[in-house]
C-alpha cells in the first residue's frame, strides 16, 4: 500500500455502494401484521392490539412479552412523534430479528403525542436486544416515510391490510 502525502495509507476503494442491501420495510413487515381498522380506546388498548398483530404474524413472538416491552418503553417517553403518527418500539428477547406491525385508527387515539394531537397511524417495531444497528435502521426507515404527509394520507386511505402493505412496499421501492 502506498502512503498519501498526508501520511495516511490509501484504503482500497469501497465496493459499489449499490451492492450493499438497504433495509426495506418489507423486510420486517408482513401483510398479516397490518390492521387498517384499529378499534382501540386508549394507549394501552393500542399496545395490546399491536401485540396481538405481532404475535399472530411472527412465529414465536409472545403477545404478553411484546405488550410488556412496548408498555415499558412507552413509560420512558412517548413514541407519538406528531402529525398523527407513532412508532412504538422496544427491544425484547422474544424476537430473533426486527419485526413490525402497522395499525390504523380512523378516528384517532390519544397517545400522548408530542404535538398533543390524536394518533391515527401506529407502526410498532420489535428488535432483539443485541440488534442496535438493525433496530435503528428500521426506526429511521419507518420514520422517514411517516414524516411525509403524502405517505400518511395514502396509508390512511387504504381499505384493506393488503392495500396498505402494497402502498408501503411501493413507497419504499421508490426510495
N, CA, C and O of each residue as an XYZ file, in Angstrom:
700
protein
N       0.842     -1.189      0.000
C       0.000      0.000      0.000
C       0.875      1.237      0.000
O       1.924      1.287      0.643
N       0.431      2.198     -0.715
C       1.206      3.433     -0.785
C       0.753      4.405      0.303
O      -0.341      4.299      0.856
N       1.628      5.339      0.579
C       1.313      6.366      1.568
C       0.854      7.615      0.830
O       1.415      7.969     -0.207
N      -0.158      8.277      1.357
C      -0.591      9.534      0.765
C       0.356     10.633      1.212
O       1.237     10.405      2.041
N       0.174     11.819      0.665
C       1.039     12.930      1.047
C       0.834     13.335      2.502
O       1.696     13.990      3.088
N      -0.292     12.954      3.087
C      -0.559     13.290      4.488
C      -0.053     12.203      5.425
O      -0.166     12.336      6.643
N       0.494     11.147      4.882
C       0.999     10.079      5.720
C      -0.018      8.979      5.994
O       0.300      8.022      6.699
N      -1.219      9.085      5.464
C      -2.229      8.047      5.651
C      -2.135      7.037      4.530
O      -1.861      7.384      3.382
N      -2.358      5.811      4.867
C      -2.387      4.780      3.839
C      -3.648      4.946      3.003
O      -4.718      5.268      3.517
N      -3.498      4.721      1.718
C      -4.669      4.732      0.844
C      -5.444      3.451      1.090
O      -4.890      2.354      1.023
N      -6.685      3.595      1.366
C      -7.530      2.422      1.571
C      -8.071      1.978      0.227
O      -8.242      2.795     -0.679
N      -8.338      0.706      0.094
C      -8.922      0.252     -1.160
C     -10.279      0.909     -1.366
O     -10.984      1.226     -0.407
N     -10.632      1.106     -2.624
C     -11.936      1.690     -2.937
C     -13.038      0.786     -2.388
O     -12.946     -0.437     -2.490
N     -14.073      1.380     -1.811
C     -15.171      0.539     -1.327
C     -15.864     -0.110     -2.519
O     -15.861      0.422     -3.629
N     -16.450     -1.255     -2.266
C     -17.198     -1.898     -3.335
C     -18.366     -0.998     -3.704
O     -18.703     -0.071     -2.967
N     -18.955     -1.261     -4.798
C     -20.072     -0.455     -5.275
C     -21.141     -0.375     -4.186
O     -21.670     -1.399     -3.754
N     -21.456      0.833     -3.748
C     -22.426      1.008     -2.672
C     -23.805      0.504     -3.056
O     -24.607      0.177     -2.181
N     -24.097      0.436     -4.344
C     -25.391     -0.078     -4.791
C     -25.533     -1.570     -4.494
O     -26.644     -2.101     -4.491
N     -24.425     -2.235     -4.249
C     -24.469     -3.672     -3.958
C     -24.770     -3.961     -2.489
O     -25.050     -5.103     -2.124
N     -24.713     -2.926     -1.646
C     -24.988     -3.103     -0.221
C     -26.504     -3.082     -0.036
O     -27.155     -2.098     -0.389
N     -27.068     -4.148      0.508
C     -28.529     -4.174      0.647
C     -29.027     -3.128      1.632
O     -28.468     -2.961      2.716
N     -30.077     -2.431      1.242
C     -30.711     -1.437      2.102
C     -31.888     -2.123      2.783
O     -32.639     -2.865      2.151
N     -32.036     -1.870      4.062
C     -33.177     -2.439      4.772
C     -34.455     -1.816      4.235
O     -34.580     -0.594      4.161
N     -35.381     -2.648      3.868
C     -36.683     -2.210      3.377
C     -37.744     -2.585      4.406
O     -37.564     -3.522      5.184
N     -38.847     -1.849      4.401
C     -39.910     -2.128      5.356
C     -40.463     -3.540      5.166
O     -40.850     -4.187      6.139
N     -40.502     -4.021      3.931
C     -40.988     -5.379      3.680
C     -40.093     -6.437      4.329
O     -40.496     -7.594      4.448
N     -38.891     -6.056      4.749
C     -38.012     -6.987      5.466
C     -38.526     -7.253      6.880
O     -38.201     -8.279      7.478
N     -39.332     -6.325      7.415
C     -39.792     -6.509      8.793
C     -41.291     -6.274      8.981
O     -41.759     -6.137     10.111
N     -42.038     -6.226      7.891
C     -43.489     -6.104      7.978
C     -44.122     -7.138      7.061
O     -43.651     -7.365      5.946
N     -45.169     -7.749      7.527
C     -45.921     -8.736      6.747
C     -47.375     -8.276      6.659
O     -47.865     -7.599      7.563
N     -48.067     -8.637      5.579
C     -49.482     -8.251      5.473
C     -50.320     -8.718      6.664
O     -51.266     -8.035      7.055
N     -49.986     -9.862      7.238
C     -50.735    -10.381      8.388
C     -50.544     -9.523      9.636
O     -51.280     -9.672     10.611
N     -49.563     -8.631      9.610
C     -49.297     -7.757     10.755
C     -49.834     -6.351     10.517
O     -49.367     -5.391     11.130
N     -50.817     -6.232      9.626
C     -51.405     -4.930      9.304
C     -52.891     -4.954      9.624
O     -53.600     -5.891      9.257
N     -53.358     -3.916     10.310
C     -54.779     -3.753     10.621
C     -55.170     -2.328     10.246
O     -54.686     -1.370     10.850
N     -56.053     -2.183      9.242
C     -56.447     -0.844      8.799
C     -57.709     -0.347      9.497
O     -58.236      0.712      9.156
N     -58.189     -1.108     10.465
C     -59.405     -0.722     11.182
C     -59.228     -0.954     12.687
O     -59.978     -1.705     13.310
N     -58.219     -0.291     13.248
C     -57.907     -0.447     14.670
C     -59.062      0.055     15.514
O     -59.536      1.177     15.337
N     -59.505     -0.776     16.423
C     -60.580     -0.418     17.334
C     -60.007     -0.433     18.745
O     -60.022     -1.457     19.428
N     -59.506      0.715     19.164
C     -58.912      0.836     20.495
C     -59.329      2.176     21.076
O     -59.590      3.130     20.343
N     -59.390      2.238     22.396
C     -59.863      3.472     23.022
C     -58.764      4.259     23.733
O     -58.989      5.398     24.140
N     -57.602      3.677     23.885
C     -56.528      4.371     24.586
C     -55.184      3.744     24.299
O     -55.083      2.765     23.561
N     -54.157      4.316     24.888
C     -52.782      3.883     24.632
C     -52.574      2.401     24.938
O     -51.998      1.680     24.124
N     -53.033      1.941     26.094
C     -52.833      0.532     26.451
C     -53.567     -0.401     25.495
O     -53.061     -1.471     25.158
N     -54.758      0.003     25.059
C     -55.501     -0.795     24.073
C     -54.716     -0.902     22.766
O     -54.633     -1.975     22.168
N     -54.144      0.217     22.332
C     -53.355      0.222     21.096
C     -52.183     -0.746     21.222
O     -51.955     -1.569     20.336
N     -51.446     -0.648     22.316
C     -50.278     -1.512     22.504
C     -50.688     -2.977     22.574
O     -49.972     -3.844     22.075
N     -51.836     -3.264     23.190
C     -52.336     -4.642     23.245
C     -52.684     -5.146     21.846
O     -52.375     -6.288     21.506
N     -53.322     -4.310     21.039
C     -53.671     -4.709     19.669
C     -52.417     -4.921     18.821
O     -52.356     -5.853     18.019
N     -51.436     -4.069     18.996
C     -50.175     -4.247     18.276
C     -49.500     -5.543     18.699
O     -48.922     -6.246     17.871
N     -49.574     -5.859     19.988
C     -49.017     -7.122     20.484
C     -49.694     -8.317     19.837
O     -49.031     -9.289     19.475
N     -51.027     -8.252     19.688
C     -51.766     -9.340     19.030
C     -51.335     -9.490     17.583
O     -51.118    -10.604     17.107
N     -51.212     -8.369     16.880
C     -50.787     -8.413     15.474
C     -49.397     -9.027     15.337
O     -49.167     -9.878     14.479
N     -48.485     -8.592     16.181
C     -47.114     -9.102     16.114
C     -47.059    -10.595     16.414
O     -46.370    -11.348     15.726
N     -47.780    -11.014     17.435
C     -47.779    -12.438     17.805
C     -48.428    -13.296     16.717
O     -47.992    -14.421     16.476
N     -49.458    -12.780     16.064
C     -50.144    -13.544     15.025
C     -49.305    -13.666     13.754
O     -49.377    -14.682     13.062
N     -48.519    -12.649     13.444
C     -47.785    -12.623     12.179
C     -46.373    -13.188     12.255
O     -45.816    -13.596     11.236
N     -45.796    -13.216     13.433
C     -44.400    -13.621     13.584
C     -44.314    -14.836     14.504
O     -44.537    -14.710     15.708
N     -44.000    -15.997     13.965
C     -43.907    -17.223     14.784
C     -42.941    -17.053     15.960
O     -41.851    -16.498     15.817
N     -43.362    -17.535     17.100
C     -42.521    -17.487     18.290
C     -42.637    -16.210     19.102
O     -42.133    -16.139     20.222
N     -43.296    -15.201     18.550
C     -43.452    -13.944     19.286
C     -44.568    -14.115     20.309
O     -45.689    -14.496     19.973
N     -44.238    -13.827     21.555
C     -45.199    -13.985     22.652
C     -45.904    -12.659     22.914
O     -45.275    -11.658     23.256
N     -47.204    -12.677     22.749
C     -48.012    -11.455     22.860
C     -47.784    -10.717     24.171
O     -47.543     -9.510     24.173
N     -47.857    -11.431     25.278
C     -47.733    -10.787     26.584
C     -46.356    -10.128     26.752
O     -46.259     -9.013     27.265
N     -45.305    -10.815     26.323
C     -43.952    -10.255     26.421
C     -43.810     -9.009     25.557
O     -43.148     -8.047     25.947
N     -44.433     -9.031     24.383
C     -44.386     -7.881     23.477
C     -45.077     -6.682     24.115
O     -44.521     -5.585     24.160
N     -46.274     -6.898     24.600
C     -47.034     -5.798     25.198
C     -46.277     -5.225     26.392
O     -46.196     -4.006     26.549
N     -45.727     -6.088     27.227
C     -44.952     -5.620     28.381
C     -43.775     -4.764     27.925
O     -43.523     -3.702     28.495
N     -43.056     -5.214     26.905
C     -41.904     -4.458     26.392
C     -42.331     -3.108     25.829
O     -41.678     -2.097     26.085
N     -43.418     -3.082     25.067
C     -43.893     -1.828     24.481
C     -44.370     -0.853     25.560
O     -44.108      0.347     25.478
N     -45.071     -1.374     26.571
C     -45.554     -0.515     27.663
C     -44.366      0.069     28.432
O     -44.350      1.259     28.747
N     -43.369     -0.777     28.733
C     -42.195     -0.291     29.461
C     -41.472      0.794     28.681
O     -41.049      1.797     29.256
N     -41.327      0.601     27.374
C     -40.657      1.602     26.541
C     -41.473      2.896     26.497
O     -40.915      3.991     26.555
N     -42.767      2.762     26.397
C     -43.645      3.930     26.306
C     -43.619      4.740     27.594
O     -43.845      5.950     27.569
N     -43.346      4.085     28.721
C     -43.255      4.790     30.011
C     -42.042      5.716     30.049
O     -42.047      6.721     30.759
N     -40.998      5.377     29.282
C     -39.800      6.217     29.257
C     -40.078      7.545     28.564
O     -39.658      8.599     29.041
N     -40.774      7.493     27.458
C     -41.143      8.684     26.687
C     -42.100      8.243     25.594
O     -42.033      7.112     25.112
N     -42.982      9.136     25.213
C     -43.937      8.787     24.181
C     -43.238      8.517     22.847
O     -42.215      9.125     22.532
N     -43.800      7.611     22.086
C     -43.293      7.336     20.742
C     -44.200      7.974     19.701
O     -44.033      7.767     18.499
N     -45.167      8.757     20.185
C     -46.034      9.526     19.293
C     -45.306     10.801     18.914
O     -45.242     11.742     19.705
N     -44.753     10.837     17.699
C     -43.902     11.966     17.343
C     -44.638     13.118     16.666
O     -44.021     14.110     16.278
N     -45.946     12.987     16.525
C     -46.731     14.078     15.965
C     -47.233     13.784     14.573
O     -46.908     12.758     13.976
N     -48.038     14.710     14.065
C     -48.634     14.571     12.735
C     -49.461     13.300     12.594
O     -49.578     12.747     11.501
N     -50.039     12.837     13.709
C     -50.918     11.682     13.657
C     -50.219     10.342     13.581
O     -50.844      9.342     13.226
N     -48.931     10.299     13.907
C     -48.177      9.050     13.786
C     -47.399      8.732     15.060
O     -46.995      9.623     15.808
N     -47.206      7.438     15.281
C     -46.412      6.952     16.413
C     -45.666      5.700     15.977
O     -46.144      4.931     15.143
N     -44.488      5.512     16.557
C     -43.705      4.302     16.294
C     -43.355      3.652     17.634
O     -42.227      3.783     18.109
N     -44.313      2.955     18.242
C     -43.983      2.223     19.470
C     -42.914      1.174     19.134
O     -43.064      0.417     18.175
N     -41.863      1.135     19.907
C     -40.784      0.193     19.619
C     -40.116     -0.252     20.910
O     -40.141      0.445     21.924
N     -39.521     -1.430     20.838
C     -38.836     -1.974     22.017
C     -37.876     -3.065     21.585
O     -37.997     -3.646     20.507
N     -36.937     -3.317     22.447
C     -36.052     -4.470     22.283
C     -36.556     -5.552     23.229
O     -36.914     -5.282     24.376
N     -36.575     -6.773     22.729
C     -37.062     -7.888     23.540
C     -36.397     -9.178     23.094
O     -36.062     -9.344     21.922
N     -36.209    -10.084     24.036
C     -35.580    -11.360     23.690
C     -36.574    -12.352     23.088
O     -36.215    -13.501     22.828
N     -37.814    -11.924     22.864
C     -38.781    -12.855     22.270
C     -38.782    -12.784     20.741
O     -39.597    -13.445     20.097
N     -37.881    -11.991     20.152
C     -37.738    -11.968     18.689
C     -36.277    -12.214     18.320
O     -35.362    -11.889     19.076
N     -36.086    -12.793     17.148
C     -34.729    -13.068     16.662
C     -34.310    -12.110     15.566
O     -33.151    -12.108     15.152
N     -35.243    -11.292     15.089
C     -34.955    -10.316     14.047
C     -35.913     -9.150     14.239
O     -36.873     -9.252     15.004
N     -35.661     -8.052     13.556
C     -36.581     -6.919     13.620
C     -37.901     -7.356     12.997
O     -37.919     -7.959     11.924
N     -38.994     -7.053     13.668
C     -40.317     -7.343     13.109
C     -41.245     -6.194     13.461
O     -41.060     -5.504     14.463
N     -42.250     -6.007     12.611
C     -43.117     -4.863     12.794
C     -44.583     -5.169     12.586
O     -44.956     -6.240     12.107
N     -45.403     -4.208     12.956
C     -46.851     -4.280     12.761
C     -47.349     -2.859     12.519
O     -46.806     -1.894     13.058
N     -48.383     -2.751     11.707
C     -48.987     -1.467     11.393
C     -50.465     -1.506     11.745
O     -51.174     -2.440     11.369
N     -50.927     -0.493     12.465
C     -52.349     -0.384     12.788
C     -52.800      1.040     12.503
O     -52.095      2.005     12.798
N     -53.985      1.148     11.926
C     -54.541      2.448     11.562
C     -55.866      2.652     12.273
O     -56.760      1.807     12.208
N     -55.980      3.789     12.956
C     -57.216      4.177     13.617
C     -57.863      5.286     12.798
O     -57.260      6.338     12.589
N     -59.064      5.059     12.344
C     -59.775      6.067     11.536
C     -60.149      7.287     12.373
O     -60.166      8.410     11.869
N     -60.446      7.065     13.640
C     -60.907      8.165     14.498
C     -59.768      8.875     15.216
O     -59.928     10.025     15.625
N     -58.645      8.232     15.375
C     -57.535      8.812     16.114
C     -57.642      8.489     17.595
O     -58.739      8.386     18.144
N     -56.508      8.332     18.225
C     -56.448      7.921     19.628
C     -55.455      8.811     20.367
O     -54.383      9.124     19.849
N     -55.818      9.213     21.569
C     -54.904      9.983     22.402
C     -53.741      9.062     22.788
O     -53.924      8.067     23.489
N     -52.554      9.413     22.319
C     -51.371      8.589     22.558
C     -50.252      9.421     23.182
O     -49.083      9.038     23.142
N     -50.621     10.553     23.752
C     -49.636     11.466     24.353
C     -48.581     11.920     23.347
O     -47.412     12.087     23.697
N     -48.995     12.117     22.103
C     -48.056     12.553     21.069
C     -47.476     13.907     21.427
O     -48.103     14.694     22.136
N     -46.278     14.174     20.937
C     -45.582     15.410     21.299
C     -46.346     16.657     20.853
O     -46.192     17.716     21.460
N     -47.166     16.553     19.803
C     -47.938     17.718     19.363
C     -49.326     17.764     20.005
O     -50.107     18.672     19.722
N     -49.640     16.787     20.869
C     -50.911     16.770     21.582
C     -52.105     16.331     20.744
O     -53.226     16.279     21.250
N     -51.885     16.018     19.482
C     -52.979     15.625     18.597
C     -53.184     14.115     18.624
O     -52.267     13.374     18.976
N     -54.381     13.651     18.254
C     -54.639     12.202     18.205
C     -53.736     11.514     17.183
O     -53.317     12.119     16.195
N     -53.449     10.253     17.438
C     -52.619      9.453     16.535
C     -53.529      8.517     15.746
O     -54.435      7.890     16.295
N     -53.261      8.441     14.445
C     -54.028      7.577     13.549
C     -53.203      6.395     13.045
O     -53.746      5.319     12.796
N     -51.901      6.592     12.897
C     -51.034      5.564     12.316
C     -50.036      5.109     13.370
O     -49.264      5.904     13.906
N     -50.069      3.807     13.657
C     -49.167      3.203     14.643
C     -48.318      2.152     13.940
O     -48.850      1.199     13.370
N     -47.020      2.321     13.980
C     -46.122      1.335     13.381
C     -45.236      0.809     14.497
O     -44.315      1.498     14.935
N     -45.507     -0.406     14.960
C     -44.731     -0.993     16.060
C     -43.515     -1.726     15.513
O     -43.579     -2.362     14.461
N     -42.422     -1.629     16.229
C     -41.197     -2.338     15.877
C     -40.653     -3.057     17.101
O     -40.625     -2.510     18.204
N     -40.226     -4.285     16.886
C     -39.536     -5.063     17.920
C     -38.182     -5.468     17.363
O     -38.033     -5.711     16.165
N     -37.204     -5.536     18.244
C     -35.868     -5.968     17.835
C     -35.230     -6.757     18.964
O     -35.528     -6.534     20.137
N     -34.342     -7.688     18.600
C     -33.606     -8.406     19.642
C     -32.705     -7.436     20.417
O     -32.307     -6.401     19.882
N     -32.386     -7.763     21.658
C     -31.583     -6.853     22.492
C     -30.232     -6.475     21.892
O     -29.729     -5.383     22.158
N     -29.637     -7.349     21.093
C     -28.299     -7.087     20.562
C     -28.297     -6.528     19.140
O     -27.260     -6.535     18.479
N     -29.430     -6.051     18.669
C     -29.503     -5.602     17.275
C     -29.676     -4.087     17.154
O     -30.566     -3.613     16.447
N     -28.840     -3.350     17.831
C     -28.958     -1.896     17.823
C     -28.937     -1.332     16.409
O     -29.745     -0.462     16.084
N     -28.037     -1.806     15.573
C     -27.907     -1.279     14.230
C     -29.186     -1.495     13.418
O     -29.713     -0.551     12.830
N     -29.683     -2.726     13.385
C     -30.894     -3.017     12.624
C     -32.112     -2.302     13.215
O     -32.979     -1.837     12.475
N     -32.174     -2.216     14.520
C     -33.276     -1.521     15.183
C     -33.309     -0.055     14.742
O     -34.368      0.469     14.399
N     -32.160      0.594     14.754
C     -32.090      1.999     14.361
C     -32.374      2.185     12.876
O     -33.018      3.159     12.484
N     -31.899      1.261     12.052
C     -32.182      1.342     10.612
C     -33.683      1.232     10.357
O     -34.234      1.976      9.546
N     -34.337      0.310     11.043
C     -35.781      0.129     10.868
C     -36.534      1.366     11.345
O     -37.448      1.833     10.664
N     -36.163      1.902     12.504
C     -36.795      3.124     13.008
C     -36.626      4.273     12.019
O     -37.574      5.009     11.747
N     -35.433      4.422     11.491
C     -35.168      5.506     10.542
C     -35.988      5.333      9.273
O     -36.533      6.301      8.744
N     -36.073      4.108      8.789
C     -36.819      3.836      7.551
C     -38.307      4.176      7.727
O     -38.898      4.864      6.896
N     -38.891      3.690      8.807
C     -40.305      3.946      9.062
C     -40.538      5.437      9.301
O     -41.480      6.011      8.755
N     -39.701      6.056     10.097
C     -39.835      7.468     10.415
C     -39.754      8.327      9.161
O     -40.523      9.277      9.008
N     -38.836      8.002      8.272
C     -38.675      8.769      7.038
C     -39.994      8.808      6.261
O     -40.392      9.859      5.759
N     -40.663      7.670      6.167
C     -41.926      7.621      5.435
C     -43.055      8.315      6.196
O     -43.827      9.073      5.608
N     -43.152      8.058      7.490
C     -44.255      8.615      8.266
C     -44.176     10.133      8.403
O     -45.179     10.768      8.730
N     -43.044     10.713      8.169
C     -42.907     12.170      8.231
C     -43.433     12.836      6.950
O     -43.623     14.052      6.917
N     -43.665     12.053      5.914
C     -44.168     12.585      4.644
C     -45.696     12.656      4.657
O     -46.350     11.620      4.773
N     -46.282     13.857      4.540
C     -47.745     13.975      4.554
C     -48.427     13.119      3.478
O     -49.470     12.520      3.742
N     -47.862     13.056      2.289
C     -48.489     12.275      1.211
C     -48.499     10.782      1.539
O     -49.439     10.071      1.184
N     -47.462     10.315      2.211
C     -47.405      8.903      2.607
C     -48.476      8.619      3.656
O     -49.192      7.622      3.565
N     -48.581      9.498      4.653
C     -49.594      9.302      5.693
C     -50.996      9.309      5.094
O     -51.833      8.483      5.457
N     -51.251     10.232      4.186
C     -52.573     10.298      3.545
C     -52.869      9.026      2.764
O     -53.982      8.504      2.818
N     -51.876      8.531      2.039
C     -52.078      7.312      1.252
C     -52.387      6.126      2.157
O     -53.306      5.355      1.879
N     -51.629      5.976      3.234
C     -51.844      4.862      4.154
C     -53.227      4.961      4.799
O     -53.910      3.952      4.975
N     -53.628      6.169      5.145
C     -54.949      6.348      5.759
C     -56.079      6.008      4.796
O     -57.184      5.684      5.232
N     -55.818      6.078      3.494
C     -56.866      5.785      2.505
C     -57.001      4.294      2.208
O     -57.947      3.880      1.537
N     -56.063      3.485      2.700
C     -56.098      2.041      2.423
C     -57.363      1.409      3.006
O     -57.719      1.652      4.159
N     -58.017      0.610      2.206
C     -59.257     -0.063      2.632
C     -58.987     -1.443      3.227
O     -59.786     -1.950      4.015
N     -57.854     -2.053      2.846
C     -57.531     -3.393      3.335
C     -56.077     -3.434      3.794
O     -55.274     -2.566      3.451
N     -55.761     -4.455      4.569
C     -54.381     -4.649      5.029
C     -53.449     -4.856      3.841
O     -52.340     -4.322      3.813
N     -53.899     -5.623      2.870
C     -53.072     -5.880      1.688
C     -52.791     -4.587      0.934
O     -51.667     -4.351      0.490
N     -53.808     -3.759      0.794
C     -53.630     -2.484      0.097
C     -52.626     -1.599      0.841
O     -51.756     -0.992      0.216
N     -52.738     -1.523      2.145
C     -51.793     -0.722      2.938
C     -50.380     -1.264      2.794
O     -49.432     -0.499      2.614
N     -50.238     -2.576      2.872
C     -48.919     -3.197      2.743
C     -48.319     -2.885      1.375
O     -47.147     -2.520      1.280
N     -49.108     -3.026      0.328
C     -48.609     -2.762     -1.028
C     -48.212     -1.296     -1.206
O     -47.231     -1.002     -1.890
N     -48.961     -0.377     -0.601
C     -48.606      1.048     -0.665
C     -47.242      1.288     -0.008
O     -46.418      2.047     -0.517
N     -47.028      0.635      1.111
C     -45.757      0.785      1.824
C     -44.612      0.243      0.984
O     -43.573      0.890      0.858
N     -44.794     -0.927      0.415
C     -43.744     -1.532     -0.416
C     -43.425     -0.635     -1.611
O     -42.258     -0.426     -1.939
N     -44.465     -0.106     -2.260
C     -44.253      0.776     -3.414
C     -43.503      2.043     -3.016
O     -42.567      2.456     -3.701
N     -43.916      2.662     -1.903
C     -43.221      3.870     -1.446
C     -41.779      3.571     -1.082
O     -40.882      4.365     -1.367
N     -41.558      2.436     -0.458
C     -40.217      2.042     -0.050
C     -39.344      1.743     -1.265
O     -38.149      2.040     -1.254
N     -39.920      1.166     -2.302
C     -39.156      0.847     -3.515
C     -38.749      2.111     -4.269
O     -37.766      2.100     -5.009
N     -39.501      3.202     -4.087
C     -39.157      4.467     -4.760
C     -37.945      5.119     -4.096
O     -37.262      5.931     -4.720
N     -37.680      4.779     -2.870
C     -36.530      5.366     -2.144
C     -35.220      4.878     -2.708
O     -34.157      5.264     -2.224
